[in-house]
Structures are given as C-alpha cells and as structure tokens.
C-alpha cells in the first residue's frame, strides 16, 4: 500500500453516499402504530391518513370588496341607477331577496344577498339618498368570491405522510377539523462510546475530552421532535456496551451511537452487534464521516455514526435524518439544494463527496455566494456552528477555483 493518503480516496470498497442512502431507505418500513390527537398536540406529527375537507372554503359566495351588490343583468351601456334596500355585513347578512332595479350595500367577506351576483366598489358609485348610480365599464359577476373556490367539500387537503407544521394545523382548524390520526412519536435512544470521553460537569484528566456528540445528537433529534432516550457515555468495556445496546434496543425504535465504528476500534461494538443484531459496517465515500454502521439491533434500527463531532452531524443529516423521517411515515421531499458561486478556492481531493461547511450570504448587489466556514477538518465543531449550509462537492471533483458554481444545502430555516 502506498503511503500517499490519496490512495485511500479511491478505495473501491467505499460505498457512494447515494448508494448508502438508497440501501438504508430501502430497508426501512414505517412504523404502523397511529394515534388520534387534538390539533395542537398533533403539531409536528406525521399524518397517518388523508384529510378530506368537510367544508367549502369560502363556505358561501361573498364579496371581495366594500361596495354594492346587485344583479349583473341590471348593468346597462351607460350609467345605471338602482334603489338601495339594505346592508350586508360580514357575519350579519342581508335577509331579503334583491329584485331587478335594486342593490344592497355590502362589506368585504359578507354573504352575497339572494338575487345578486355582482359587486361594484364603493369608489365607483355615487349616492343620492337611496338612489345609487354606477358608471359604465363594470362586468357582471365581478368582485365575487365563490363558495369552494379555495377548497371544495371532499377535496384532499392533507395527505398521509405530510408533517403537521404550523400552517397545516392552522389549515385543519380553518376547516373545523378538531383531531387527526397521526403516526405515534418515534423513540430514539443514543449513547456515546469511548474511554477518553467525560460527561459535561466532570473535571477532565490528562488525555480526556468532553462528550459533545450526545448534545449535538440531542439537539438534532429535538428539532425532529422524537422522544429521546439518553443513555450517557459508555466505557469501552464489552459488558457495558452490550448492556447499553440491550437497553436501547428494548426501549426504542432506533438506536444511534457515535464513535467506535472505525476500523481497529470497532471490536467491542462489532462483537456486540454481531451477537445482538444484523449490522453492516460501511466505508462511505464521503468527507467528513467515512465509517458508518447500519442495520438492526434486536428489533430496533441502528445507526452507528463516526466519532468525530462534525462527522456525526454530517452523517446524521445525510443518512439518519431521512431514515428516521421514513420510519415515522413522513413522505418528505429531499432537502433543498441549489448552486451558487463560491467566493474563494476550496480544497478538495477526488474520490469522496465532500460536505464542506459553508457560509451562504448575499453580496451588496443581493447576489448569493458561499465561503468556507474556516478549517474543514472533521473535529472542528466551531466551523459547523459558524456555517449555515453544507457545500456539497461531487466525488470526482478536485480543487475548486473561486467563482465556480457549487451546490449548497442550507441547514438553517426561519427558526
Ligand atoms: P472513534 O470513531 O471512536 O475512533 O472516534 C473518532 C474521534 O472522535 C476520536 O478523536 C474521538 O475522541 C472523537 N469522539 C468520539 N466520540 C466522541 C464524543 N462523544 N464527543 C466528542 N468527540 C468524540
Ligand atoms: Mg472511540
């Protein structure tokens, strides 16, 4: 084997990111259990049924303007004068029927009085007592919102597999739907492995570091809104690792670990997993985050993420997150990516897909562009915190010149 590090970049045993994701998604079948929840509690759950609208929205024909409701057939070629016979307010409709030669004063959102089909803006009318005159240029049927023009009775408003964000529970409320059937929440257990790791709050001794991966994982799982089971830091001791896996798999739908899956270190984790489940140990052609284990531990799904802090985040976002979404029955679109020029050269070696940490900004003219968020090594967690996107550089690519269009995947939304 050559001493040149680039040799390893083209390891034919490496699995491409897309292949690994495809294999993971193909293996997973969504959980079947559902629950019926009131709207507010259903927020962030995934729909387990289609919802058909019980109503028309708008529920009745109403006015789009403040003005006068009349019969379109009354409009002549020149001026038209009509008798005012009443008023229709939103929430307080006009009761009678409007006859030829009559009109009703109407407010935005008010139900169109029987007999009328047209609304003329108040600015286009002149009143002389109870006699209202309209100029020409109006069309029959104008300024009317029709029943069901937004949503008709029985229309599918939400589909199985959709996640209920703020807009979705608001939409259901607007239809008077009080509760929905959703997938039950996922339970996800995680722990860290490594003798060098100390929990936050304890003093560090020589050669030790704080366990940050559990916090990162906690944050990402909270954002996904699953039930979390934190099993702490587990020593590199076979019995401890086995006990942790047993407990995690018995209590959760999915188990996520970090560390202990790279070659040479995998021993305890690997022997335990061989005993308790069926797990593949992969080398993914990606940077950061080469080692990845995936499979089943007892009845739970297992994701063995690499130990380096940035690798944990990159592999979680690219593999564990879509897999957990699928497990909860979510039919999510692939995360948004788009191309922008990079404002500086980027270092890259062909052979792996890079997920570099980037800062996406607008320049003074309002044009988007991306810069690297500092050092790109897989232990530089501060770069991940400065970044607002991944810069995804294709496997075949070498160094990137400034000005090249590169693909970015933002990871910060409005909240
Ligand atoms: P490993 O895959 O166990 O060899 O870990 C790779 C690197 O990640 C090592 O430098 C570990 O010290 C580090 N590491 C592993 N787990 C954690 C953790 N939970 N928090 C911070 N660093 C970690
Ligand atoms: Mg380790």
mmCIF file of C-alpha atoms in Angstrom, residues 5-268:
data_model
loop_
_atom_site.group_PDB
_atom_site.id
_atom_site.type_symbol
_atom_site.label_atom_id
_atom_site.label_comp_id
_atom_site.label_asym_id
_atom_site.label_seq_id
_atom_site.Cartn_x
_atom_site.Cartn_y
_atom_site.Cartn_z
ATOM 1 C CA UNK A 5 -3.086 9.401 1.568
ATOM 2 C CA UNK A 6 -4.866 9.988 -1.728
ATOM 3 C CA UNK A 7 -4.723 6.214 -2.429
ATOM 4 C CA UNK A 8 -7.425 5.614 0.126
ATOM 5 C CA UNK A 9 -9.675 8.179 -1.507
ATOM 6 C CA UNK A 10 -10.348 5.778 -4.386
ATOM 7 C CA UNK A 11 -10.919 2.649 -2.295
ATOM 8 C CA UNK A 12 -13.217 0.528 -4.483
ATOM 9 C CA UNK A 13 -14.850 -0.843 -1.327
ATOM 10 C CA UNK A 14 -16.136 2.603 -0.458
ATOM 11 C CA UNK A 15 -19.867 2.985 -0.881
ATOM 12 C CA UNK A 16 -21.191 6.116 -2.556
ATOM 13 C CA UNK A 17 -23.381 8.425 -0.464
ATOM 14 C CA UNK A 18 -26.377 7.864 -2.778
ATOM 15 C CA UNK A 19 -25.940 4.083 -2.642
ATOM 16 C CA UNK A 20 -25.781 4.023 1.152
ATOM 17 C CA UNK A 21 -28.838 6.247 1.449
ATOM 18 C CA UNK A 22 -30.718 4.143 -1.069
ATOM 19 C CA UNK A 23 -29.890 0.925 0.827
ATOM 20 C CA UNK A 24 -30.956 2.441 4.135
ATOM 21 C CA UNK A 25 -34.226 3.854 2.794
ATOM 22 C CA UNK A 26 -34.968 0.598 1.002
ATOM 23 C CA UNK A 27 -34.559 -1.426 4.227
ATOM 24 C CA UNK A 28 -36.798 0.715 6.395
ATOM 25 C CA UNK A 29 -40.540 0.264 6.641
ATOM 26 C CA UNK A 30 -42.545 2.897 8.502
ATOM 27 C CA UNK A 31 -43.948 2.083 11.951
ATOM 28 C CA UNK A 32 -47.595 1.069 11.822
ATOM 29 C CA UNK A 33 -48.931 2.406 15.141
ATOM 30 C CA UNK A 34 -51.050 5.517 14.974
ATOM 31 C CA UNK A 35 -52.792 7.731 17.486
ATOM 32 C CA UNK A 36 -55.688 10.131 17.372
ATOM 33 C CA UNK A 37 -54.699 13.572 18.674
ATOM 34 C CA UNK A 38 -56.257 17.015 19.072
ATOM 35 C CA UNK A 39 -54.724 19.521 16.641
ATOM 36 C CA UNK A 40 -52.314 21.282 18.946
ATOM 37 C CA UNK A 41 -50.906 18.010 20.262
ATOM 38 C CA UNK A 42 -50.618 16.739 16.693
ATOM 39 C CA UNK A 43 -48.236 19.571 15.782
ATOM 40 C CA UNK A 44 -45.052 18.138 14.221
ATOM 41 C CA UNK A 45 -46.520 14.643 13.968
ATOM 42 C CA UNK A 46 -46.846 12.901 10.605
ATOM 43 C CA UNK A 47 -50.313 12.339 9.143
ATOM 44 C CA UNK A 48 -51.363 8.670 9.051
ATOM 45 C CA UNK A 49 -54.452 9.328 6.905
ATOM 46 C CA UNK A 50 -55.635 11.694 4.194
ATOM 47 C CA UNK A 51 -57.871 14.502 5.383
ATOM 48 C CA UNK A 52 -60.829 15.422 3.167
ATOM 49 C CA UNK A 53 -62.396 18.808 3.654
ATOM 50 C CA UNK A 54 -65.764 18.730 5.435
ATOM 51 C CA UNK A 55 -66.466 22.263 4.158
ATOM 52 C CA UNK A 56 -66.320 24.589 1.221
ATOM 53 C CA UNK A 57 -63.780 27.388 1.677
ATOM 54 C CA UNK A 58 -65.075 30.048 1.348
ATOM 55 C CA UNK A 59 -68.265 28.477 2.727
ATOM 56 C CA UNK A 60 -70.599 30.785 0.746
ATOM 57 C CA UNK A 61 -70.500 33.288 -2.100
ATOM 58 C CA UNK A 62 -69.187 36.553 -0.642
ATOM 59 C CA UNK A 63 -67.934 39.975 -1.574
ATOM 60 C CA UNK A 64 -64.250 40.654 -2.312
ATOM 61 C CA UNK A 65 -64.783 44.434 -1.833
ATOM 62 C CA UNK A 66 -66.591 47.082 0.160
ATOM 63 C CA UNK A 67 -69.273 48.328 -2.263
ATOM 64 C CA UNK A 68 -72.707 47.441 -3.649
ATOM 65 C CA UNK A 69 -74.170 44.037 -4.511
ATOM 66 C CA UNK A 70 -76.540 43.953 -7.472
ATOM 67 C CA UNK A 71 -77.815 41.885 -10.397
ATOM 68 C CA UNK A 72 -75.319 41.931 -13.281
ATOM 69 C CA UNK A 73 -78.263 41.899 -15.699
ATOM 70 C CA UNK A 74 -79.200 45.388 -14.479
ATOM 71 C CA UNK A 75 -75.976 46.916 -15.807
ATOM 72 C CA UNK A 76 -76.621 48.916 -18.976
ATOM 73 C CA UNK A 77 -74.289 50.512 -21.511
ATOM 74 C CA UNK A 78 -74.266 53.932 -19.847
ATOM 75 C CA UNK A 79 -74.918 54.890 -16.218
ATOM 76 C CA UNK A 80 -77.070 52.572 -14.107
ATOM 77 C CA UNK A 81 -79.108 53.839 -11.159
ATOM 78 C CA UNK A 82 -80.523 51.413 -8.566
ATOM 79 C CA UNK A 83 -82.539 51.622 -5.329
ATOM 80 C CA UNK A 84 -80.600 50.889 -2.127
ATOM 81 C CA UNK A 85 -82.670 48.489 0.018
ATOM 82 C CA UNK A 86 -80.290 47.455 2.830
ATOM 83 C CA UNK A 87 -76.826 46.472 4.018
ATOM 84 C CA UNK A 88 -74.908 43.161 4.234
ATOM 85 C CA UNK A 89 -72.118 42.930 6.833
ATOM 86 C CA UNK A 90 -69.582 40.128 7.302
ATOM 87 C CA UNK A 91 -71.270 37.987 9.969
ATOM 88 C CA UNK A 92 -74.606 39.792 9.602
ATOM 89 C CA UNK A 93 -76.109 39.011 6.189
ATOM 90 C CA UNK A 94 -78.930 40.787 4.349
ATOM 91 C CA UNK A 95 -82.051 38.625 4.657
ATOM 92 C CA UNK A 96 -84.280 39.649 1.771
ATOM 93 C CA UNK A 97 -84.120 38.923 -1.934
ATOM 94 C CA UNK A 98 -82.810 41.639 -4.230
ATOM 95 C CA UNK A 99 -85.098 42.363 -7.198
ATOM 96 C CA UNK A 100 -84.308 43.962 -10.549
ATOM 97 C CA UNK A 101 -83.541 47.670 -10.098
ATOM 98 C CA UNK A 102 -82.302 47.207 -6.508
ATOM 99 C CA UNK A 103 -78.920 46.981 -4.777
ATOM 100 C CA UNK A 104 -77.522 46.346 -1.282
ATOM 101 C CA UNK A 105 -74.560 47.995 0.407
ATOM 102 C CA UNK A 106 -72.034 45.191 1.135
ATOM 103 C CA UNK A 107 -68.799 44.793 3.119
ATOM 104 C CA UNK A 108 -65.799 42.581 2.268
ATOM 105 C CA UNK A 109 -66.481 38.981 3.270
ATOM 106 C CA UNK A 110 -70.240 39.495 3.632
ATOM 107 C CA UNK A 111 -72.524 36.836 2.127
ATOM 108 C CA UNK A 112 -73.890 37.876 -1.264
ATOM 109 C CA UNK A 113 -77.631 38.625 -0.856
ATOM 110 C CA UNK A 114 -80.063 36.319 -2.719
ATOM 111 C CA UNK A 115 -80.632 37.563 -6.256
ATOM 112 C CA UNK A 116 -77.251 39.324 -6.599
ATOM 113 C CA UNK A 117 -74.179 38.100 -8.480
ATOM 114 C CA UNK A 118 -72.000 41.203 -8.875
ATOM 115 C CA UNK A 119 -70.229 43.715 -6.611
ATOM 116 C CA UNK A 120 -69.176 47.241 -7.593
ATOM 117 C CA UNK A 121 -66.569 49.021 -5.489
ATOM 118 C CA UNK A 122 -67.904 51.906 -3.435
ATOM 119 C CA UNK A 123 -65.341 54.226 -5.119
ATOM 120 C CA UNK A 124 -67.189 53.657 -8.420
ATOM 121 C CA UNK A 125 -70.617 54.664 -7.095
ATOM 122 C CA UNK A 126 -72.293 57.955 -6.286
ATOM 123 C CA UNK A 127 -75.136 58.075 -3.779
ATOM 124 C CA UNK A 128 -78.065 60.471 -3.900
ATOM 125 C CA UNK A 129 -80.113 59.492 -0.852
ATOM 126 C CA UNK A 130 -81.313 55.920 -1.554
ATOM 127 C CA UNK A 131 -80.564 56.178 -5.257
ATOM 128 C CA UNK A 132 -77.111 54.783 -6.233
ATOM 129 C CA UNK A 133 -75.576 55.462 -9.643
ATOM 130 C CA UNK A 134 -72.784 53.428 -11.256
ATOM 131 C CA UNK A 135 -70.788 54.417 -14.330
ATOM 132 C CA UNK A 136 -70.141 52.007 -17.203
ATOM 133 C CA UNK A 137 -67.209 49.573 -17.554
ATOM 134 C CA UNK A 138 -68.378 47.021 -14.971
ATOM 135 C CA UNK A 139 -68.826 43.351 -15.737
ATOM 136 C CA UNK A 140 -71.465 41.000 -14.496
ATOM 137 C CA UNK A 141 -70.056 38.589 -11.838
ATOM 138 C CA UNK A 142 -67.096 40.759 -10.815
ATOM 139 C CA UNK A 143 -65.647 41.042 -7.273
ATOM 140 C CA UNK A 144 -67.337 37.876 -6.020
ATOM 141 C CA UNK A 145 -65.557 35.052 -4.180
ATOM 142 C CA UNK A 146 -67.258 31.776 -4.981
ATOM 143 C CA UNK A 147 -68.096 29.029 -2.497
ATOM 144 C CA UNK A 148 -65.374 26.350 -2.521
ATOM 145 C CA UNK A 149 -63.002 28.295 -4.798
ATOM 146 C CA UNK A 150 -60.118 27.730 -2.338
ATOM 147 C CA UNK A 151 -61.119 24.267 -1.096
ATOM 148 C CA UNK A 152 -64.218 22.301 -2.090
ATOM 149 C CA UNK A 153 -66.043 19.787 0.122
ATOM 150 C CA UNK A 154 -64.255 16.400 -0.107
ATOM 151 C CA UNK A 155 -61.043 17.867 -1.569
ATOM 152 C CA UNK A 156 -57.936 16.214 -0.088
ATOM 153 C CA UNK A 157 -56.358 18.966 1.989
ATOM 154 C CA UNK A 158 -53.598 16.962 3.676
ATOM 155 C CA UNK A 159 -52.099 13.676 2.651
ATOM 156 C CA UNK A 160 -50.859 10.713 4.603
ATOM 157 C CA UNK A 161 -47.117 11.227 5.129
ATOM 158 C CA UNK A 162 -47.293 15.014 5.498
ATOM 159 C CA UNK A 163 -45.815 16.548 8.618
ATOM 160 C CA UNK A 164 -48.095 18.897 10.527
ATOM 161 C CA UNK A 165 -46.258 22.201 10.729
ATOM 162 C CA UNK A 166 -47.850 25.450 11.918
ATOM 163 C CA UNK A 167 -49.591 26.125 8.577
ATOM 164 C CA UNK A 168 -51.049 22.604 8.455
ATOM 165 C CA UNK A 169 -52.638 22.665 11.905
ATOM 166 C CA UNK A 170 -53.927 26.154 11.096
ATOM 167 C CA UNK A 171 -55.417 24.865 7.853
ATOM 168 C CA UNK A 172 -57.141 21.996 9.672
ATOM 169 C CA UNK A 173 -58.510 24.437 12.231
ATOM 170 C CA UNK A 174 -59.874 26.626 9.411
ATOM 171 C CA UNK A 175 -61.876 23.601 8.271
ATOM 172 C CA UNK A 176 -63.163 22.888 11.759
ATOM 173 C CA UNK A 177 -61.289 19.572 11.980
ATOM 174 C CA UNK A 178 -60.701 19.038 15.715
ATOM 175 C CA UNK A 179 -58.423 15.969 15.694
ATOM 176 C CA UNK A 180 -56.399 13.813 13.313
ATOM 177 C CA UNK A 181 -54.842 10.358 13.077
ATOM 178 C CA UNK A 182 -51.058 10.586 13.127
ATOM 179 C CA UNK A 183 -48.105 8.205 13.422
ATOM 180 C CA UNK A 184 -47.099 7.767 17.026
ATOM 181 C CA UNK A 185 -43.910 9.505 18.057
ATOM 182 C CA UNK A 186 -40.652 7.700 17.444
ATOM 183 C CA UNK A 187 -38.479 6.755 20.386
ATOM 184 C CA UNK A 188 -34.789 7.183 19.692
ATOM 185 C CA UNK A 189 -32.045 6.103 22.103
ATOM 186 C CA UNK A 190 -28.449 7.230 21.882
ATOM 187 C CA UNK A 191 -25.168 6.918 23.698
ATOM 188 C CA UNK A 192 -21.508 7.739 23.194
ATOM 189 C CA UNK A 193 -18.661 5.261 23.417
ATOM 190 C CA UNK A 194 -15.035 5.970 24.250
ATOM 191 C CA UNK A 195 -12.785 5.810 27.307
ATOM 192 C CA UNK A 196 -11.481 9.301 26.546
ATOM 193 C CA UNK A 197 -14.927 10.836 26.984
ATOM 194 C CA UNK A 198 -16.073 12.647 30.128
ATOM 195 C CA UNK A 199 -19.609 13.879 30.676
ATOM 196 C CA UNK A 200 -20.015 17.638 30.908
ATOM 197 C CA UNK A 201 -19.823 18.706 34.572
ATOM 198 C CA UNK A 202 -16.897 16.443 35.489
ATOM 199 C CA UNK A 203 -13.251 17.502 35.515
ATOM 200 C CA UNK A 204 -11.065 16.433 32.599
ATOM 201 C CA UNK A 205 -7.990 14.354 33.270
ATOM 202 C CA UNK A 206 -4.949 14.007 31.044
ATOM 203 C CA UNK A 207 -5.942 12.669 27.633
ATOM 204 C CA UNK A 208 -9.662 13.162 28.102
ATOM 205 C CA UNK A 209 -12.202 15.273 26.217
ATOM 206 C CA UNK A 210 -15.793 16.237 26.849
ATOM 207 C CA UNK A 211 -18.531 14.221 25.199
ATOM 208 C CA UNK A 212 -20.129 16.688 22.815
ATOM 209 C CA UNK A 213 -21.780 14.249 20.400
ATOM 210 C CA UNK A 214 -24.654 13.439 22.726
ATOM 211 C CA UNK A 215 -25.511 17.128 22.886
ATOM 212 C CA UNK A 216 -25.331 17.554 19.139
ATOM 213 C CA UNK A 217 -27.492 14.462 18.657
ATOM 214 C CA UNK A 218 -29.922 15.645 21.312
ATOM 215 C CA UNK A 219 -30.314 18.971 19.516
ATOM 216 C CA UNK A 220 -30.859 17.404 16.109
ATOM 217 C CA UNK A 221 -33.350 14.862 17.491
ATOM 218 C CA UNK A 222 -35.243 17.595 19.347
ATOM 219 C CA UNK A 223 -35.594 19.503 16.100
ATOM 220 C CA UNK A 224 -37.026 16.356 14.526
ATOM 221 C CA UNK A 225 -39.382 16.079 17.500
ATOM 222 C CA UNK A 226 -38.905 12.494 18.617
ATOM 223 C CA UNK A 227 -38.930 11.013 22.117
ATOM 224 C CA UNK A 228 -35.350 10.894 23.314
ATOM 225 C CA UNK A 229 -33.656 8.300 25.496
ATOM 226 C CA UNK A 230 -30.182 9.446 26.549
ATOM 227 C CA UNK A 231 -28.071 6.542 27.820
ATOM 228 C CA UNK A 232 -24.966 8.613 28.526
ATOM 229 C CA UNK A 233 -21.304 7.805 27.958
ATOM 230 C CA UNK A 234 -20.495 4.110 27.830
ATOM 231 C CA UNK A 235 -16.970 2.877 28.587
ATOM 232 C CA UNK A 236 -15.128 0.773 26.003
ATOM 233 C CA UNK A 237 -15.880 -2.361 28.041
ATOM 234 C CA UNK A 238 -17.704 -5.288 26.363
ATOM 235 C CA UNK A 239 -20.239 -5.847 29.161
ATOM 236 C CA UNK A 240 -21.078 -2.142 29.385
ATOM 237 C CA UNK A 241 -21.514 -1.836 25.641
ATOM 238 C CA UNK A 242 -23.676 -4.933 25.442
ATOM 239 C CA UNK A 243 -25.886 -3.759 28.325
ATOM 240 C CA UNK A 244 -26.294 -0.347 26.676
ATOM 241 C CA UNK A 245 -27.304 -1.863 23.337
ATOM 242 C CA UNK A 246 -29.763 -4.244 25.059
ATOM 243 C CA UNK A 247 -31.429 -1.425 26.952
ATOM 244 C CA UNK A 248 -31.509 0.908 23.967
ATOM 245 C CA UNK A 249 -32.937 -1.677 21.581
ATOM 246 C CA UNK A 250 -35.579 -2.822 24.072
ATOM 247 C CA UNK A 251 -36.854 0.686 24.675
ATOM 248 C CA UNK A 252 -36.509 2.479 21.359
ATOM 249 C CA UNK A 253 -37.434 2.251 17.679
ATOM 250 C CA UNK A 254 -33.970 3.412 16.677
ATOM 251 C CA UNK A 255 -30.577 3.448 18.361
ATOM 252 C CA UNK A 256 -27.869 5.932 17.462
ATOM 253 C CA UNK A 257 -24.310 5.708 18.698
ATOM 254 C CA UNK A 258 -21.254 7.773 17.936
ATOM 255 C CA UNK A 259 -17.686 6.550 17.874
ATOM 256 C CA UNK A 260 -16.331 3.041 17.896
ATOM 257 C CA UNK A 261 -17.233 2.107 14.324
ATOM 258 C CA UNK A 262 -13.912 2.893 12.630
ATOM 259 C CA UNK A 263 -11.536 0.088 11.724
ATOM 260 C CA UNK A 264 -9.366 -1.175 14.598
ATOM 261 C CA UNK A 265 -11.724 0.283 17.147
ATOM 262 C CA UNK A 266 -14.863 -1.494 16.139
ATOM 263 C CA UNK A 267 -14.083 -4.640 18.101
ATOM 264 C CA UNK A 268 -16.402 -4.369 21.120
#
